[in-house]
XYZ file of C-alpha atoms in Angstrom:
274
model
C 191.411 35.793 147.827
C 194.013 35.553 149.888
C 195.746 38.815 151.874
C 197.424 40.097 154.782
C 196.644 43.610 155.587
C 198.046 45.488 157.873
C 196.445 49.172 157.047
C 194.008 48.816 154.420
C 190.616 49.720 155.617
C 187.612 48.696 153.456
C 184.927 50.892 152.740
C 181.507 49.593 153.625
C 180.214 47.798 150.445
C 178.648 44.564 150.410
C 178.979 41.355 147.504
C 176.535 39.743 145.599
C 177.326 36.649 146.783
C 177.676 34.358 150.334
C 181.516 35.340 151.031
C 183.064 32.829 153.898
C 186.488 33.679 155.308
C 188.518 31.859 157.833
C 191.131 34.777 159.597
C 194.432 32.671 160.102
C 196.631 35.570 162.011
C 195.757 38.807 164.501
C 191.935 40.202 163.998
C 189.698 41.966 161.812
C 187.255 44.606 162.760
C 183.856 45.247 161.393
C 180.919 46.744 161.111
C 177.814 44.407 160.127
C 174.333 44.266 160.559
C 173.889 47.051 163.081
C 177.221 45.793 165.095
C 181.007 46.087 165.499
C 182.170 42.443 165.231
C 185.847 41.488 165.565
C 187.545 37.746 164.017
C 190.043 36.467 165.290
C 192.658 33.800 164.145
C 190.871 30.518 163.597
C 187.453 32.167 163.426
C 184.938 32.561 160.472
C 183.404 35.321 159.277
C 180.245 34.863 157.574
C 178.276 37.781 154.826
C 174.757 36.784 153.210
C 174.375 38.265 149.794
C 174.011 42.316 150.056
C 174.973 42.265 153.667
C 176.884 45.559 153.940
C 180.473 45.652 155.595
C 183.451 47.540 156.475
C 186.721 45.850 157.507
C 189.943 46.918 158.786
C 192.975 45.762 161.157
C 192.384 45.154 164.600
C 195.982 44.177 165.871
C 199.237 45.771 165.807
C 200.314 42.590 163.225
C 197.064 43.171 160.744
C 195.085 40.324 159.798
C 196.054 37.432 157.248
C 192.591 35.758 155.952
C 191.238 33.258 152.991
C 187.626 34.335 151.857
C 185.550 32.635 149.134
C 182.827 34.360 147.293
C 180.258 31.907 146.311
C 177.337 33.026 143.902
C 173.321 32.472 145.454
C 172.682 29.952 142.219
C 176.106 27.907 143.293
C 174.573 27.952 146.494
C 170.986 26.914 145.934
C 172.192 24.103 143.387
C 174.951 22.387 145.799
C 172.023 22.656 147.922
C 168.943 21.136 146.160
C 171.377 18.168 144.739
C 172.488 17.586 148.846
C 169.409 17.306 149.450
C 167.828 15.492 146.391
C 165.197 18.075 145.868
C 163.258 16.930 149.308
C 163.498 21.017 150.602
C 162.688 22.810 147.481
C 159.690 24.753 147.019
C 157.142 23.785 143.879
C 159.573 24.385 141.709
C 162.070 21.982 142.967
C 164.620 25.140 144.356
C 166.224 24.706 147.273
C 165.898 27.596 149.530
C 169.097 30.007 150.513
C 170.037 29.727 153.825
C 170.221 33.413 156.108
C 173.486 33.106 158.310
C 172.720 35.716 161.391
C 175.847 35.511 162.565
C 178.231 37.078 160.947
C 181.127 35.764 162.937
C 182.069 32.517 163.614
C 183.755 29.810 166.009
C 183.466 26.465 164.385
C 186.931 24.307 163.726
C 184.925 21.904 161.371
C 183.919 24.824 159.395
C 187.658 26.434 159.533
C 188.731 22.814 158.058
C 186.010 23.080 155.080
C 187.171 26.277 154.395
C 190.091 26.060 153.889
C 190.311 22.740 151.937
C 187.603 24.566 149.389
C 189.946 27.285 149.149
C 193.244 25.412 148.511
C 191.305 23.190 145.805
C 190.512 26.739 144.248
C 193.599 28.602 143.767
C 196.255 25.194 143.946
C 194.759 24.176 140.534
C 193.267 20.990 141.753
C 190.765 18.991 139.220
C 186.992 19.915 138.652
C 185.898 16.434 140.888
C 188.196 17.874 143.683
C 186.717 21.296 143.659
C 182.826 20.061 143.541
C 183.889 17.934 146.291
C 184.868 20.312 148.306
C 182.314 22.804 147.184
C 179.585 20.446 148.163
C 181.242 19.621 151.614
C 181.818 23.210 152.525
C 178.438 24.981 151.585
C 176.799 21.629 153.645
C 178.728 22.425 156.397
C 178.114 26.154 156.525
C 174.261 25.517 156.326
C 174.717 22.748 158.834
C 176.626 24.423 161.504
C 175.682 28.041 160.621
C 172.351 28.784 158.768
C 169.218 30.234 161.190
C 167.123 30.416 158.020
C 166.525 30.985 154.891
C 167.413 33.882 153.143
C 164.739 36.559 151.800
C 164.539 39.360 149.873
C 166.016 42.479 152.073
C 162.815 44.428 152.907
C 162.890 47.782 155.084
C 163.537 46.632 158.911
C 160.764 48.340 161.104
C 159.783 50.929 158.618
C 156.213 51.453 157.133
C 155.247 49.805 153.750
C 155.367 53.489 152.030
C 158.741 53.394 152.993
C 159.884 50.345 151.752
C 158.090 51.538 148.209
C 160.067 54.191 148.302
C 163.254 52.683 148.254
C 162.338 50.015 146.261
C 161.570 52.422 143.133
C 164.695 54.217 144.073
C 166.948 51.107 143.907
C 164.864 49.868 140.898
C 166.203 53.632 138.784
C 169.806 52.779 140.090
C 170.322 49.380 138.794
C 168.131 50.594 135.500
C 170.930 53.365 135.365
C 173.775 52.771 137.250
C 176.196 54.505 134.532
C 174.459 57.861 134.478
C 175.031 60.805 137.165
C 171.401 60.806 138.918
C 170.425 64.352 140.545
C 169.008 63.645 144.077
C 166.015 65.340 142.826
C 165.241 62.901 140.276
C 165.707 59.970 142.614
C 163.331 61.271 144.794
C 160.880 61.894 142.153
C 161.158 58.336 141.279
C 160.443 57.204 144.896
C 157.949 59.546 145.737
C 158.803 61.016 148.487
C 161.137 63.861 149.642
C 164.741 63.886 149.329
C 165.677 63.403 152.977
C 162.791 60.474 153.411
C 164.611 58.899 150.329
C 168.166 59.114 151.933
C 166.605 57.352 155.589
C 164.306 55.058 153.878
C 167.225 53.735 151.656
C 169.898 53.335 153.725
C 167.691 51.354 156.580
C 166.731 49.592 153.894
C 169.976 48.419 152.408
C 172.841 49.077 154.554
C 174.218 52.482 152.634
C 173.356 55.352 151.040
C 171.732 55.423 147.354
C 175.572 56.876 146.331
C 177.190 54.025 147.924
C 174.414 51.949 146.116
C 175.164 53.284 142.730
C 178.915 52.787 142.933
C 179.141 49.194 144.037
C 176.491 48.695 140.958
C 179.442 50.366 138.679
C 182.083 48.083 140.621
C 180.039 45.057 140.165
C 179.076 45.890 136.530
C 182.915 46.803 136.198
C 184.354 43.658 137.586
C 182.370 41.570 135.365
C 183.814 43.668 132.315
C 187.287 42.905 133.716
C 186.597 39.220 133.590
C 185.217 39.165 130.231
C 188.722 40.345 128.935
C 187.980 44.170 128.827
C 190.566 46.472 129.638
C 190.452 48.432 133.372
C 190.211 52.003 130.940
C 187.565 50.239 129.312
C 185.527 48.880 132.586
C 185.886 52.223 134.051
C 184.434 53.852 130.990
C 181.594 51.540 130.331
C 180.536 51.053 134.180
C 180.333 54.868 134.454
C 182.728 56.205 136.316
C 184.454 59.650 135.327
C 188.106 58.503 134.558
C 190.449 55.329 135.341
C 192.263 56.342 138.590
C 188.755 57.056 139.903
C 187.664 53.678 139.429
C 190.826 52.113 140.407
C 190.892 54.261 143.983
C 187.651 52.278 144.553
C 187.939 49.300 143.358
C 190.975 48.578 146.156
C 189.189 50.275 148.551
C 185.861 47.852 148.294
C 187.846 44.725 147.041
C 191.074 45.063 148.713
C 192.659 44.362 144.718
C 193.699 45.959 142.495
C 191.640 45.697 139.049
C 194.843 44.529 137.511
C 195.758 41.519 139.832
C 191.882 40.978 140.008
C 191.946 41.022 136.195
C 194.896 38.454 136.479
C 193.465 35.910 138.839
C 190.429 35.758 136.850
C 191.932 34.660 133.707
C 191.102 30.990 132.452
C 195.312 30.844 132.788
C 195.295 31.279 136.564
C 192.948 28.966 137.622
C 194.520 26.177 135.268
C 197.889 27.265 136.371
C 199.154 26.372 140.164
C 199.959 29.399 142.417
C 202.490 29.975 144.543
């Protein structure tokens, strides 16, 4: 994507995917990781998978920003062929890198960037885009990773705990497109209703609401790039009517699911954009 926003505020929602964005004018504000972090032009800002966010304006002139979302499996192959196999586990898989940082100040990784993104939406051939691809993620780990990336456990809460909202998110990806009573949820995790609500949201950034929605968004998005219609995505992801779904979809994705639905098509990426 590319946007300049000047009074959009994203609600705090997180991707399933490494997203890298390079802020070209004014600043962006966020909250991450326990933090209020601000970008600024010629800065990166860096989101593991699941790492929740907000985002918003933090000049008078908005922000103007390119961010590429690039799936965990992209990721761990461009990695493992880099490096030939030599830092994958038994099974040959290259570990995924944890970025702790969530902001940036790197020119050669500005550069990388942005010459992935142009390959991406200027049309340019599959050899151009793997190059790029390949030289970007390898700078990003380079330059940027701390780590490698694990499965999000409960930070400094008891193992109970981290059960607890383990079985929870377990029922909401099981059932993401059903309305599930608080009550139930908690029966599920095994513990009371306010435990649940703590437990969850230390554990994963948001509340087990918030949780359930981005599920539908995701599960939505997906139906949207398959060729579905946004009525359709909205009724088969679960949420109660059209202008419901579309109200959050721009709020988490800053799109709407029309021009997402657009720029998705097998047309767009073979067809140069302005």
């Amino acid at each position: 994507m590319h946007a300049h926003f000047f009074s959009h505020r994203f609600h705090p929602h997180s991707h399933d995917a490494y997203s890298f964005a390079v802020t070209e004018i004014g600043a962006q504000r966020f909250r991450c990781r326990g933090a209020l972090r601000t970008s600024g032009a010629g800065m990166v800002m860096v989101f593991n998978p699941d790492d929740p966010h907000d985002g918003e304006a933090a000049a008078e002139l908005g922000y103007k920003y390119r961010i590429v979302h690039i799936s965990p499996d992209v990721v761990r192959n461009v990695l493992a062929d880099v490096a030939d196999g030599a830092d994958g586990g038994a099974d040959g898989r290259a570990a995924l890198p944890l970025f702790e940082q969530p902001v940036v100040s790197d020119p050669v990784l500005v550069r990388a960037l942005l010459r992935l993104h142009t390959a991406l939406v200027d049309g340019a051939g599959p050899l151009v885009r793997d190059e790029r691809l390949t030289a970007a993620v390898g700078a990003m780990v380079r330059r940027g990773a701390t780590g490698a990336l694990r499965t999000r456990e409960l930070p400094g809460g008891g193992g109970g705990q981290a059960r607890a909202a383990r079985r929870a998110r377990a029922l909401l990806e099981e059932a993401y497109a059903q309305e599930i009573p608080a009550a139930r949820l908690a029966e599920a995790a095994g513990c009371s209703r306010f435990a649940l609500y703590r437990a969850f949201h230390a554990a994963y950034g948001m509340a087990p609401s918030d949780f359930q929605r981005q599920l539908r968004l995701r599960r939505a998005r997906g139906l949207l790039v398959a060729g579905h219609s946004a009525a359709e995505a909205a009724a088969q992801a679960g949420f109660a009517d059209q202008s419901h779904f579309h109200r959050w979809f721009v709020r988490c994705f800053g799109v709407t699911p029309g021009t997402f639905q657009r720029a998705a098509s097998p047309d767009s990426r073979r067809t140069p954009q302005p």
